[in-house]
Amino acid sequence: MSSVLDACSPSNLLRNDRRRLRHFGVVQVMVGIINLTFGVPLYFAAPFVVSIRLWAPWWTGILFVISGALTMLNIDSPEPRVKKLAMIFNFVSAIAAALGAVVYILSTMISGYYLWRSPMLILILLFMYCVVELFIALLVGIILCKN
């Protein structure tokens, strides 16, 4: 019974939040790098797609990498400015992820007839990564607001 009470102690919950934030930061950086790298073949395969013309893979990827790096920096830095900056960037990243998801859906709807399988698959994968980033960025922002 005491192990259950020890697991629910405030210091243990804070340590678990720090570990979760580190993992979420790594996932955010990875999703950002994947967005950046998937934008390159999509640019060469289908330069007429709406998401490429709006540079969606690049601005979403850069924002995801920045928010993930700030989330990981927040764990090691005791300064409240870093926490506020990480929180702000995570909410901005969530907005960018929602906008990116809308852009990718519009891209598949508008130019879906003209695309063959590879660019369509890349657009669908980028949409799914934006949805994942949306949930992670919102969750990290809420955790940072809570602490």
XYZ file of C-alpha atoms in Angstrom:
147
model
C 0.000 0.000 0.000
C 2.841 2.372 0.743
C 4.225 1.959 -2.785
C 0.951 3.278 -4.183
C 1.113 6.292 -1.888
C 4.764 6.867 -2.791
C 3.922 6.729 -6.495
C 1.246 9.408 -6.011
C 3.471 11.783 -4.046
C 3.866 15.251 -5.595
C 7.611 14.870 -6.126
C 7.151 11.575 -7.992
C 4.392 13.026 -10.158
C 6.638 15.991 -10.997
C 9.478 13.633 -11.894
C 7.130 11.669 -14.138
C 6.000 14.918 -15.787
C 9.621 15.805 -16.464
C 10.232 12.404 -18.011
C 7.068 12.692 -20.106
C 8.051 16.176 -21.242
C 11.458 14.918 -22.328
C 9.832 12.122 -24.356
C 7.291 14.494 -25.861
C 10.074 16.914 -26.793
C 11.967 14.136 -28.585
C 8.812 13.123 -30.460
C 8.173 16.746 -31.454
C 11.688 17.103 -32.845
C 11.357 13.813 -34.745
C 7.990 14.797 -36.229
C 9.467 18.142 -37.276
C 12.426 16.488 -38.983
C 10.095 14.031 -40.718
C 7.965 16.934 -41.978
C 11.038 18.725 -43.277
C 12.390 15.650 -45.052
C 9.040 14.600 -46.527
C 8.623 18.075 -47.993
C 11.642 17.632 -50.274
C 10.380 14.635 -52.317
C 6.902 16.132 -52.380
C 8.385 19.339 -53.804
C 10.095 17.455 -56.630
C 7.226 15.020 -57.284
C 4.343 17.480 -57.275
C 5.353 21.154 -57.160
C 1.830 22.262 -58.077
C 0.234 20.986 -54.858
C -1.301 23.666 -52.624
C 0.675 22.598 -49.548
C 3.978 22.952 -51.430
C 3.012 26.365 -52.774
C 2.264 27.438 -49.180
C 5.521 25.836 -47.921
C 3.526 23.921 -45.308
C 6.009 21.060 -44.696
C 8.790 23.516 -43.956
C 7.119 26.025 -41.636
C 5.326 23.277 -39.709
C 8.527 21.251 -39.444
C 10.584 24.210 -38.221
C 7.966 25.123 -35.607
C 7.758 21.494 -34.422
C 11.538 21.280 -34.027
C 11.689 24.592 -32.138
C 8.854 23.656 -29.767
C 10.396 20.229 -29.109
C 13.804 21.736 -28.412
C 12.302 24.300 -26.040
C 10.327 21.564 -24.290
C 13.520 19.583 -23.690
C 15.391 22.739 -22.655
C 12.625 23.537 -20.170
C 13.413 20.379 -18.185
C 17.040 21.303 -17.545
C 16.596 25.047 -17.128
C 15.120 26.438 -13.883
C 14.334 29.822 -15.444
C 10.644 30.760 -15.713
C 11.305 32.555 -19.031
C 12.199 29.265 -20.684
C 9.019 27.676 -19.334
C 6.881 30.528 -20.681
C 8.658 30.426 -24.035
C 8.193 26.656 -24.286
C 4.522 26.997 -23.397
C 3.962 29.753 -25.969
C 5.805 27.855 -28.692
C 3.843 24.679 -27.965
C 0.555 26.508 -28.383
C 1.843 28.183 -31.565
C 2.954 24.752 -32.745
C -0.517 23.371 -32.029
C -2.078 26.139 -34.123
C 0.448 25.473 -36.906
C -0.338 21.754 -36.742
C -4.067 22.442 -37.087
C -3.459 24.799 -40.009
C -1.073 22.289 -41.591
C -3.648 19.516 -41.290
C -6.242 21.704 -43.002
C -3.768 22.581 -45.769
C -2.918 18.910 -46.339
C -6.587 17.919 -46.500
C -7.283 20.733 -48.957
C -4.270 19.662 -51.014
C -5.559 16.108 -51.304
C -9.059 17.318 -52.159
C -8.027 19.921 -54.735
C -5.262 18.103 -56.551
C -6.128 14.513 -55.673
C -7.200 13.750 -59.230
C -3.838 14.805 -60.645
C -1.648 13.044 -58.092
C -0.399 9.517 -58.356
C 0.226 7.263 -55.368
C 3.549 8.514 -54.002
C 2.702 12.217 -53.540
C -0.754 11.311 -52.256
C 0.795 8.982 -49.691
C 3.228 11.698 -48.597
C 0.351 14.178 -48.177
C -1.597 11.681 -46.076
C 1.455 10.940 -43.921
C 2.118 14.645 -43.412
C -1.516 15.103 -42.399
C -1.220 12.283 -39.849
C 2.003 13.731 -38.431
C 0.298 17.115 -38.069
C -2.549 15.517 -36.134
C -0.049 13.759 -33.853
C 1.826 17.028 -33.329
C -1.438 18.829 -32.579
C -2.265 16.473 -29.717
C 1.284 16.384 -28.369
C 1.710 20.168 -28.477
C -1.616 20.704 -26.714
C -0.746 18.104 -24.084
C 2.698 19.594 -23.456
C 1.230 23.097 -23.262
C -1.337 21.930 -20.710
C 1.339 20.142 -18.654
C 3.511 23.260 -18.694
C 0.543 25.421 -17.634
C -0.224 23.015 -14.808
C 3.274 23.084 -13.313
